[in-house]
mmCIF file of C-alpha atoms in Angstrom:
data_model
loop_
_atom_site.group_PDB
_atom_site.id
_atom_site.type_symbol
_atom_site.label_atom_id
_atom_site.label_comp_id
_atom_site.label_asym_id
_atom_site.label_seq_id
_atom_site.Cartn_x
_atom_site.Cartn_y
_atom_site.Cartn_z
ATOM 1 C CA MET A 1 -0.257 -0.114 -0.120
ATOM 2 C CA THR A 2 1.353 3.442 -0.940
ATOM 3 C CA GLN A 3 1.894 5.559 2.061
ATOM 4 C CA ASP A 4 2.168 9.453 2.853
ATOM 5 C CA THR A 5 5.608 10.469 2.966
ATOM 6 C CA HIS A 6 6.630 13.546 5.373
ATOM 7 C CA VAL A 7 9.627 15.400 5.196
ATOM 8 C CA THR A 8 11.187 15.940 8.624
ATOM 9 C CA GLY A 9 13.643 18.264 9.939
ATOM 10 C CA GLY A 10 14.734 20.315 12.555
ATOM 11 C CA SER A 11 12.270 22.865 13.330
ATOM 12 C CA GLY A 12 10.949 22.051 16.467
ATOM 13 C CA MET A 13 7.274 21.876 18.051
ATOM 14 C CA PRO A 14 4.598 23.240 16.017
ATOM 15 C CA SER A 15 3.685 26.930 17.505
ATOM 16 C CA ARG A 16 0.273 26.886 19.101
ATOM 17 C CA ARG A 17 -0.553 30.641 18.479
ATOM 18 C CA ARG A 18 -3.946 31.247 16.592
ATOM 19 C CA PHE A 19 -3.431 33.421 13.213
ATOM 20 C CA ASP A 20 -6.565 35.207 11.614
ATOM 21 C CA ARG A 21 -7.537 33.842 8.211
ATOM 22 C CA ARG A 22 -7.636 37.371 6.919
ATOM 23 C CA THR A 23 -4.125 38.929 8.118
ATOM 24 C CA VAL A 24 -2.329 35.551 7.219
ATOM 25 C CA LEU A 25 -2.155 35.357 3.871
ATOM 26 C CA ARG A 26 -4.746 37.936 2.547
ATOM 27 C CA GLY A 27 -4.798 38.560 -1.211
ATOM 28 C CA ALA A 28 -6.273 36.640 -3.532
ATOM 29 C CA ALA A 29 -4.382 33.380 -4.703
ATOM 30 C CA LEU A 30 -2.677 33.116 -1.543
ATOM 31 C CA GLY A 31 0.041 31.360 -1.284
ATOM 32 C CA ALA A 32 -0.822 28.689 1.019
ATOM 33 C CA ALA A 33 -1.183 25.027 2.230
ATOM 34 C CA SER A 34 0.424 22.115 1.378
ATOM 35 C CA PRO A 35 3.366 19.535 1.430
ATOM 36 C CA LEU A 36 6.205 18.546 0.392
ATOM 37 C CA LEU A 37 7.708 15.104 -0.621
ATOM 38 C CA PRO A 38 11.510 14.330 -1.651
ATOM 39 C CA ALA A 39 11.268 12.766 -5.056
ATOM 40 C CA THR A 40 10.827 8.945 -4.662
ATOM 41 C CA ALA A 41 10.681 5.878 -7.427
ATOM 42 C CA ALA A 42 12.666 6.625 -10.364
ATOM 43 C CA THR A 43 15.217 9.831 -10.352
ATOM 44 C CA ALA A 44 14.285 11.562 -13.657
ATOM 45 C CA SER A 45 16.885 11.747 -16.005
ATOM 46 C CA ALA A 46 18.185 15.128 -17.423
ATOM 47 C CA GLY A 47 15.761 14.848 -20.652
ATOM 48 C CA GLY A 48 12.704 13.129 -19.183
ATOM 49 C CA GLY A 49 10.459 16.119 -20.359
ATOM 50 C CA ASP A 50 11.978 16.646 -23.651
ATOM 51 C CA ARG A 51 10.733 13.943 -25.740
ATOM 52 C CA GLY A 52 10.735 15.319 -29.167
ATOM 53 C CA ARG A 53 7.355 14.686 -30.424
ATOM 54 C CA GLY A 54 5.995 16.259 -33.284
ATOM 55 C CA GLY A 55 3.906 19.562 -32.998
ATOM 56 C CA PRO A 56 0.350 18.737 -31.857
ATOM 57 C CA ALA A 57 -2.917 19.064 -34.013
ATOM 58 C CA ALA A 58 -4.851 22.694 -34.094
ATOM 59 C CA GLY A 59 -7.802 22.216 -31.833
ATOM 60 C CA SER A 60 -6.367 19.327 -30.181
ATOM 61 C CA ALA A 61 -6.081 20.536 -26.765
ATOM 62 C CA SER A 62 -7.976 19.793 -23.168
ATOM 63 C CA PHE A 63 -7.985 21.481 -20.063
ATOM 64 C CA ARG A 64 -8.648 20.121 -16.282
ATOM 65 C CA TRP A 65 -8.956 22.310 -13.429
ATOM 66 C CA LEU A 66 -6.821 20.618 -10.477
ATOM 67 C CA GLY A 67 -8.114 23.069 -8.037
ATOM 68 C CA THR A 68 -6.333 26.304 -6.245
ATOM 69 C CA ALA A 69 -4.121 27.658 -9.023
ATOM 70 C CA GLY A 70 -3.287 24.153 -10.577
ATOM 71 C CA TRP A 71 -4.239 22.796 -13.981
ATOM 72 C CA ARG A 72 -3.719 19.856 -16.374
ATOM 73 C CA ILE A 73 -3.270 20.692 -20.256
ATOM 74 C CA ASP A 74 -3.267 17.624 -22.418
ATOM 75 C CA VAL A 75 -1.778 18.236 -26.047
ATOM 76 C CA GLY A 76 -2.867 15.429 -28.187
ATOM 77 C CA GLU A 77 -0.937 12.827 -26.189
ATOM 78 C CA ARG A 78 1.082 15.299 -24.317
ATOM 79 C CA THR A 79 0.522 16.604 -21.045
ATOM 80 C CA VAL A 80 1.580 19.989 -19.083
ATOM 81 C CA LEU A 81 0.841 20.736 -15.531
ATOM 82 C CA PHE A 82 0.818 24.018 -13.986
ATOM 83 C CA ASP A 83 1.204 24.426 -9.919
ATOM 84 C CA PRO A 84 -0.495 21.019 -9.453
ATOM 85 C CA TYR A 85 -1.353 20.425 -5.850
ATOM 86 C CA LEU A 86 -3.649 17.673 -5.185
ATOM 87 C CA THR A 87 -2.827 16.299 -1.914
ATOM 88 C CA ARG A 88 -4.878 19.515 0.049
ATOM 89 C CA PHE A 89 -4.081 18.765 3.737
ATOM 90 C CA PRO A 90 -5.137 21.156 6.592
ATOM 91 C CA THR A 91 -2.745 23.595 8.111
ATOM 92 C CA GLY A 92 -5.299 25.692 9.961
ATOM 93 C CA LEU A 93 -5.792 28.604 7.185
ATOM 94 C CA PHE A 94 -9.212 28.324 7.056
ATOM 95 C CA ASP A 95 -10.206 27.874 10.745
ATOM 96 C CA GLY A 96 -7.953 30.736 12.186
ATOM 97 C CA THR A 97 -5.221 28.533 13.635
ATOM 98 C CA PHE A 98 -2.854 28.359 10.917
ATOM 99 C CA ASP A 99 0.379 26.621 11.582
ATOM 100 C CA PRO A 100 3.849 27.652 9.671
ATOM 101 C CA ARG A 101 5.451 24.505 10.988
ATOM 102 C CA THR A 102 3.154 22.072 9.579
ATOM 103 C CA PRO A 103 5.112 19.128 8.062
ATOM 104 C CA LEU A 104 5.335 19.270 4.347
ATOM 105 C CA LEU A 105 3.359 16.184 3.029
ATOM 106 C CA SER A 106 2.579 14.556 -0.329
ATOM 107 C CA ARG A 107 0.211 11.798 -0.907
ATOM 108 C CA PRO A 108 0.524 9.722 -3.967
ATOM 109 C CA THR A 109 -2.848 8.435 -4.254
ATOM 110 C CA ALA A 110 -4.485 11.937 -3.942
ATOM 111 C CA VAL A 111 -1.959 12.969 -6.957
ATOM 112 C CA ASP A 112 -1.581 10.085 -9.416
ATOM 113 C CA PRO A 113 -4.728 9.636 -10.558
ATOM 114 C CA HIS A 114 -4.968 13.119 -11.965
ATOM 115 C CA ILE A 115 -1.887 14.018 -13.850
ATOM 116 C CA GLY A 116 -1.314 11.554 -16.746
ATOM 117 C CA ARG A 117 2.097 10.828 -17.843
ATOM 118 C CA ALA A 118 3.145 14.617 -17.492
ATOM 119 C CA GLU A 119 5.910 15.619 -19.532
ATOM 120 C CA LEU A 120 6.300 19.413 -18.259
ATOM 121 C CA VAL A 121 5.116 20.957 -15.297
ATOM 122 C CA LEU A 122 5.299 24.885 -14.615
ATOM 123 C CA VAL A 123 5.464 26.302 -11.357
ATOM 124 C CA SER A 124 4.446 29.899 -10.778
ATOM 125 C CA HIS A 125 6.323 30.180 -7.132
ATOM 126 C CA SER A 126 7.445 28.225 -4.416
ATOM 127 C CA HIS A 127 4.460 28.234 -1.514
ATOM 128 C CA TRP A 128 3.373 24.893 -0.717
ATOM 129 C CA ASP A 129 0.124 25.219 -2.383
ATOM 130 C CA HIS A 130 1.743 25.452 -5.565
ATOM 131 C CA LEU A 131 5.268 23.445 -5.276
ATOM 132 C CA ALA A 132 4.161 20.464 -2.773
ATOM 133 C CA ASP A 133 3.372 17.674 -5.114
ATOM 134 C CA VAL A 134 6.116 18.469 -7.676
ATOM 135 C CA PRO A 135 8.867 16.496 -6.250
ATOM 136 C CA HIS A 136 6.611 13.573 -6.176
ATOM 137 C CA ILE A 137 5.738 14.340 -10.214
ATOM 138 C CA ALA A 138 9.212 14.775 -11.189
ATOM 139 C CA GLY A 139 10.113 11.572 -9.624
ATOM 140 C CA THR A 140 7.777 9.653 -11.130
ATOM 141 C CA THR A 141 6.869 10.824 -14.641
ATOM 142 C CA GLY A 142 10.402 12.138 -15.391
ATOM 143 C CA ALA A 143 8.728 15.341 -16.457
ATOM 144 C CA ARG A 144 10.962 18.691 -16.958
ATOM 145 C CA VAL A 145 10.177 21.280 -14.370
ATOM 146 C CA VAL A 146 9.954 24.726 -15.498
ATOM 147 C CA GLY A 147 10.623 27.834 -12.373
ATOM 148 C CA THR A 148 12.499 30.373 -10.489
ATOM 149 C CA GLU A 149 15.878 30.052 -9.122
ATOM 150 C CA THR A 150 14.269 29.413 -5.447
ATOM 151 C CA THR A 151 11.933 26.638 -7.005
ATOM 152 C CA TYR A 152 15.338 24.947 -8.407
ATOM 153 C CA HIS A 153 17.152 24.917 -4.931
ATOM 154 C CA LEU A 154 14.089 23.898 -2.856
ATOM 155 C CA LEU A 155 13.447 20.746 -5.461
ATOM 156 C CA VAL A 156 17.005 19.830 -5.613
ATOM 157 C CA ALA A 157 17.096 19.760 -1.598
ATOM 158 C CA LEU A 158 13.943 17.528 -1.879
ATOM 159 C CA GLY A 159 15.537 15.047 -3.873
ATOM 160 C CA VAL A 160 14.685 16.190 -7.283
ATOM 161 C CA ASP A 161 17.692 15.664 -10.314
ATOM 162 C CA ALA A 162 18.909 19.125 -10.607
ATOM 163 C CA GLY A 163 19.284 18.554 -14.470
ATOM 164 C CA GLN A 164 15.488 18.352 -14.887
ATOM 165 C CA ILE A 165 14.861 21.568 -13.980
ATOM 166 C CA SER A 166 15.079 24.774 -16.000
ATOM 167 C CA VAL A 167 15.205 27.838 -14.138
ATOM 168 C CA VAL A 168 13.827 30.826 -15.739
ATOM 169 C CA LYS A 169 13.658 34.587 -14.737
ATOM 170 C CA GLY A 170 10.684 35.597 -17.251
ATOM 171 C CA GLY A 171 10.696 37.208 -20.627
ATOM 172 C CA GLU A 172 11.733 33.763 -21.947
ATOM 173 C CA VAL A 173 9.758 32.076 -25.057
ATOM 174 C CA LEU A 174 10.315 28.033 -25.034
ATOM 175 C CA ASP A 175 9.639 25.848 -27.792
ATOM 176 C CA PHE A 176 8.957 22.353 -26.452
ATOM 177 C CA GLY A 177 8.376 20.571 -29.834
ATOM 178 C CA GLY A 178 5.359 22.812 -30.518
ATOM 179 C CA ILE A 179 3.974 23.533 -27.408
ATOM 180 C CA THR A 180 5.127 27.171 -26.880
ATOM 181 C CA VAL A 181 5.759 28.336 -23.127
ATOM 182 C CA GLU A 182 5.882 31.952 -22.632
ATOM 183 C CA VAL A 183 7.618 32.531 -19.166
ATOM 184 C CA VAL A 184 5.906 36.159 -17.799
ATOM 185 C CA PRO A 185 7.215 38.022 -14.946
ATOM 186 C CA SER A 186 4.677 38.584 -12.513
ATOM 187 C CA LEU A 187 3.716 39.333 -8.926
ATOM 188 C CA HIS A 188 1.904 37.652 -5.382
ATOM 189 C CA SER A 189 -0.982 38.483 -4.251
ATOM 190 C CA ARG A 190 -1.029 40.970 -1.105
ATOM 191 C CA ASN A 191 -3.016 41.117 1.956
ATOM 192 C CA LYS A 192 -5.005 43.972 3.329
ATOM 193 C CA LYS A 193 -1.192 45.064 4.955
ATOM 194 C CA CYS A 194 0.231 44.739 1.392
ATOM 195 C CA SER A 195 2.048 41.943 2.489
ATOM 196 C CA TYR A 196 2.232 38.468 2.148
ATOM 197 C CA PHE A 197 3.144 35.277 3.625
ATOM 198 C CA ALA A 198 6.793 33.583 3.521
ATOM 199 C CA PRO A 199 8.637 36.446 1.313
ATOM 200 C CA GLY A 200 12.032 35.955 0.104
ATOM 201 C CA THR A 201 14.640 34.116 -2.288
ATOM 202 C CA LEU A 202 17.240 31.557 -2.252
ATOM 203 C CA ASN A 203 20.016 32.134 -4.744
ATOM 204 C CA SER A 204 22.007 28.611 -2.631
ATOM 205 C CA PRO A 205 20.358 25.477 -1.562
ATOM 206 C CA PRO A 206 18.947 25.809 2.188
ATOM 207 C CA ALA A 207 21.213 24.593 4.931
ATOM 208 C CA THR A 208 18.837 21.353 5.483
ATOM 209 C CA PRO A 209 16.100 20.097 3.238
ATOM 210 C CA PRO A 210 12.624 22.009 3.938
ATOM 211 C CA SER A 211 10.293 20.029 6.376
ATOM 212 C CA THR A 212 7.557 22.561 7.205
ATOM 213 C CA ILE A 213 5.109 24.518 5.057
ATOM 214 C CA GLY A 214 7.134 27.806 6.382
ATOM 215 C CA ASP A 215 10.341 26.725 5.192
ATOM 216 C CA LEU A 216 9.227 27.445 1.678
ATOM 217 C CA PRO A 217 9.632 31.189 0.693
ATOM 218 C CA GLU A 218 7.797 32.677 -2.140
ATOM 219 C CA GLY A 219 10.782 33.016 -4.235
ATOM 220 C CA ASP A 220 9.376 35.512 -6.961
ATOM 221 C CA THR A 221 6.196 34.615 -9.072
ATOM 222 C CA LEU A 222 5.903 33.794 -12.598
ATOM 223 C CA ALA A 223 2.748 33.393 -14.617
ATOM 224 C CA PHE A 224 2.938 31.639 -17.910
ATOM 225 C CA GLN A 225 1.188 31.568 -21.523
ATOM 226 C CA VAL A 226 0.594 28.275 -23.186
ATOM 227 C CA THR A 227 -0.010 27.808 -26.731
ATOM 228 C CA ALA A 228 -0.573 24.493 -28.264
ATOM 229 C CA GLY A 229 0.625 24.301 -31.979
ATOM 230 C CA THR A 230 0.653 27.358 -34.176
ATOM 231 C CA ASP A 231 -2.737 27.878 -33.929
ATOM 232 C CA GLY A 232 -3.623 27.680 -30.277
ATOM 233 C CA PRO A 233 -5.420 28.159 -27.958
ATOM 234 C CA SER A 234 -3.145 30.441 -25.932
ATOM 235 C CA ALA A 235 -4.017 30.278 -22.040
ATOM 236 C CA PHE A 236 -2.608 32.547 -19.594
ATOM 237 C CA LEU A 237 -2.018 31.129 -16.166
ATOM 238 C CA MET A 238 -1.965 32.995 -12.829
ATOM 239 C CA GLY A 239 -0.896 31.575 -9.432
ATOM 240 C CA ALA A 240 -1.354 34.871 -7.476
ATOM 241 C CA SER A 241 -3.644 37.438 -7.448
ATOM 242 C CA ASP A 242 -1.693 40.191 -8.719
ATOM 243 C CA PHE A 243 0.593 41.298 -12.106
ATOM 244 C CA SER A 244 3.057 43.290 -13.946
ATOM 245 C CA GLU A 245 0.729 45.450 -16.032
ATOM 246 C CA ARG A 246 3.552 46.096 -18.697
ATOM 247 C CA ALA A 247 4.826 42.581 -18.705
ATOM 248 C CA VAL A 248 1.578 40.931 -19.919
ATOM 249 C CA GLN A 249 0.553 43.490 -22.449
ATOM 250 C CA GLY A 250 1.007 41.907 -25.895
ATOM 251 C CA LEU A 251 0.039 38.782 -24.524
ATOM 252 C CA ARG A 252 -3.324 38.596 -25.866
ATOM 253 C CA PRO A 253 -4.442 34.724 -24.719
ATOM 254 C CA ASP A 254 -7.476 33.140 -26.121
ATOM 255 C CA LEU A 255 -8.271 31.940 -22.308
ATOM 256 C CA ALA A 256 -7.124 33.389 -19.280
ATOM 257 C CA MET A 257 -7.246 31.519 -16.173
ATOM 258 C CA ILE A 258 -7.111 34.434 -13.483
ATOM 259 C CA ALA A 259 -6.518 34.013 -9.619
ATOM 260 C CA VAL A 260 -9.485 35.855 -7.783
ATOM 261 C CA PRO A 261 -8.302 38.535 -5.142
ATOM 262 C CA ALA A 262 -9.257 38.093 -1.467
ATOM 263 C CA GLY A 263 -8.813 42.035 -0.957
ATOM 264 C CA THR A 264 -8.412 45.288 -2.498
ATOM 265 C CA ALA A 265 -4.973 45.930 -2.302
ATOM 266 C CA THR A 266 -4.217 45.445 -5.981
ATOM 267 C CA HIS A 267 -5.464 48.760 -7.382
ATOM 268 C CA ARG A 268 -8.084 48.082 -9.979
ATOM 269 C CA TYR A 269 -6.807 44.762 -10.124
ATOM 270 C CA VAL A 270 -9.480 43.447 -12.712
ATOM 271 C CA PRO A 271 -9.874 46.248 -15.227
ATOM 272 C CA ARG A 272 -6.244 46.739 -15.392
ATOM 273 C CA LEU A 273 -5.599 42.941 -15.937
ATOM 274 C CA LEU A 274 -8.394 42.486 -18.602
ATOM 275 C CA SER A 275 -7.411 45.621 -20.446
ATOM 276 C CA ALA A 276 -3.778 44.702 -20.226
ATOM 277 C CA LEU A 277 -4.359 41.021 -22.085
ATOM 278 C CA ASP A 278 -6.543 42.743 -24.593
ATOM 279 C CA HIS A 279 -9.847 41.158 -23.181
ATOM 280 C CA PRO A 280 -9.353 37.529 -23.772
ATOM 281 C CA ARG A 281 -12.355 35.311 -25.110
ATOM 282 C CA VAL A 282 -12.688 33.514 -21.928
ATOM 283 C CA ALA A 283 -11.718 34.086 -18.657
ATOM 284 C CA VAL A 284 -11.829 31.524 -15.997
ATOM 285 C CA PRO A 285 -11.608 32.515 -12.242
ATOM 286 C CA VAL A 286 -9.469 30.317 -9.829
ATOM 287 C CA HIS A 287 -7.705 30.158 -6.341
ATOM 288 C CA TRP A 288 -11.232 30.536 -4.966
ATOM 289 C CA ASP A 289 -11.621 27.026 -3.491
ATOM 290 C CA ASN A 290 -10.941 25.764 -0.303
ATOM 291 C CA PHE A 291 -7.653 23.593 -0.646
ATOM 292 C CA GLU A 292 -7.661 21.812 2.274
ATOM 293 C CA VAL A 293 -10.268 19.316 1.940
ATOM 294 C CA PRO A 294 -9.848 16.632 -0.712
ATOM 295 C CA TYR A 295 -9.986 17.025 -4.088
ATOM 296 C CA GLY A 296 -13.231 15.882 -5.761
ATOM 297 C CA GLY A 297 -16.767 16.361 -5.949
ATOM 298 C CA SER A 298 -17.883 19.896 -6.046
ATOM 299 C CA PRO A 299 -15.355 22.337 -5.056
ATOM 300 C CA GLU A 300 -15.874 24.334 -1.729
ATOM 301 C CA ARG A 301 -15.474 27.930 -1.951
ATOM 302 C CA ASP A 302 -12.598 29.741 0.345
ATOM 303 C CA PRO A 303 -15.243 31.934 2.561
ATOM 304 C CA ALA A 304 -12.313 34.860 2.202
ATOM 305 C CA MET A 305 -13.015 35.003 -1.535
ATOM 306 C CA ASP A 306 -16.297 36.863 -3.059
ATOM 307 C CA LEU A 307 -16.335 34.705 -6.138
ATOM 308 C CA ASP A 308 -19.594 36.235 -7.247
ATOM 309 C CA ALA A 309 -18.339 39.679 -7.257
ATOM 310 C CA PHE A 310 -15.339 38.771 -9.237
ATOM 311 C CA VAL A 311 -17.371 37.273 -11.840
ATOM 312 C CA ALA A 312 -20.189 40.401 -11.799
ATOM 313 C CA GLU A 313 -16.644 42.785 -12.237
ATOM 314 C CA VAL A 314 -15.478 40.739 -15.022
ATOM 315 C CA GLN A 315 -18.615 40.971 -17.160
ATOM 316 C CA ARG A 316 -18.959 44.423 -16.491
ATOM 317 C CA VAL A 317 -15.586 45.673 -17.515
ATOM 318 C CA SER A 318 -15.439 43.284 -20.385
ATOM 319 C CA PRO A 319 -18.720 42.316 -21.474
ATOM 320 C CA ALA A 320 -17.496 40.378 -24.579
ATOM 321 C CA THR A 321 -15.615 37.810 -22.276
ATOM 322 C CA ARG A 322 -17.520 34.503 -21.562
ATOM 323 C CA VAL A 323 -16.436 33.872 -17.916
ATOM 324 C CA VAL A 324 -16.469 29.592 -17.110
ATOM 325 C CA VAL A 325 -16.348 28.938 -13.326
ATOM 326 C CA PRO A 326 -14.708 25.454 -13.253
ATOM 327 C CA ASP A 327 -15.353 22.418 -11.795
ATOM 328 C CA TYR A 328 -13.326 19.043 -10.526
ATOM 329 C CA GLY A 329 -13.531 16.323 -13.122
ATOM 330 C CA THR A 330 -14.607 18.467 -15.786
ATOM 331 C CA VAL A 331 -12.800 18.047 -19.204
ATOM 332 C CA TYR A 332 -12.689 21.305 -21.000
ATOM 333 C CA ASP A 333 -11.929 21.983 -24.842
ATOM 334 C CA GLY A 334 -10.110 24.819 -26.361
ATOM 335 C CA ASP A 335 -12.728 27.266 -25.634
ATOM 336 C CA LEU A 336 -13.538 25.845 -22.245
ATOM 337 C CA ARG A 337 -16.937 23.993 -23.029
ATOM 338 C CA PRO A 338 -16.996 20.842 -21.289
ATOM 339 C CA ARG A 339 -16.464 17.845 -23.072
ATOM 340 C CA ASN A 340 -17.899 15.398 -20.328
ATOM 341 C CA SER A 341 -21.161 15.091 -18.098
ATOM 342 C CA ALA A 342 -20.122 18.162 -15.958
ATOM 343 C CA THR A 343 -21.619 21.192 -17.080
ATOM 344 C CA GLU A 344 -19.979 25.099 -17.007
ATOM 345 C CA SER A 345 -21.410 26.627 -14.026
ATOM 346 C CA THR A 346 -22.076 30.584 -13.728
ATOM 347 C CA PRO A 347 -22.152 32.295 -10.315
ATOM 348 C CA ARG A 348 -25.749 33.447 -9.636
#
């Protein structure tokens, strides 16, 4: 039987101090909640994610929301993951008892059914609800991981083959054999005090392997635009609810997966973002679900997020943009219309 894997380290006893949900990670996509696992199974070869397949056929892309900010994009038989976090275990974030000393954890039985044979994993930043399951995925699939220097140092400390990781800064346009990945400099969401959990970067390996969620600094934040083939669709992927307005101008994605803000620290977030993206055809709100309950069934909303107000604002400032509120388990086509039995939902 597969067991959960804990990462242990010298973090001492957990703190019992109570944290208020709205002061810990107030600011949209939050940077929160999840675990880490050193790579198990096979250590991937340096070229594991570069399989040299031909370019995909137009219209062959499909999309699945993995909850939180995560996505699975299938282009033909090829799979790209973005911020895949599926273990989803409690840290106290949603009941006011947030504990940054919560041990890192990854649960293969929660992850493996949803990731396919991933060949590429894109990581927006290094908080645990974005990085947590990446070591396990990298170790078992051989996928190439694309992320910041901080992400690189953390993953190597957690057992991922250094040659399997591509370090980026933002501005790169990478061709993975017909799947184009544009790396976009971005920003982490802010709380009402214009700060956020666990800031900081790493430019060298940590002294000891990370063992708690508090051991994972943000490490700068990226967004990505993924385009399937020469004709698209193109999807803009965010891991946090802030952005560099100048960096996203000119991207013009077909689909925009937009992190829902939990506050107003980012000035005119929705109007500025949609205008800079040139009013995408489809907007998909993400990072609005409670990611400390198991993945499956219907999403449970994060009570700090006003999803309905977000959707209403998108419709007000960009009336030609179709809003799709995603569901777990639904496979969407390249226009974000459901391919399977789950239905597109529209907030009331």
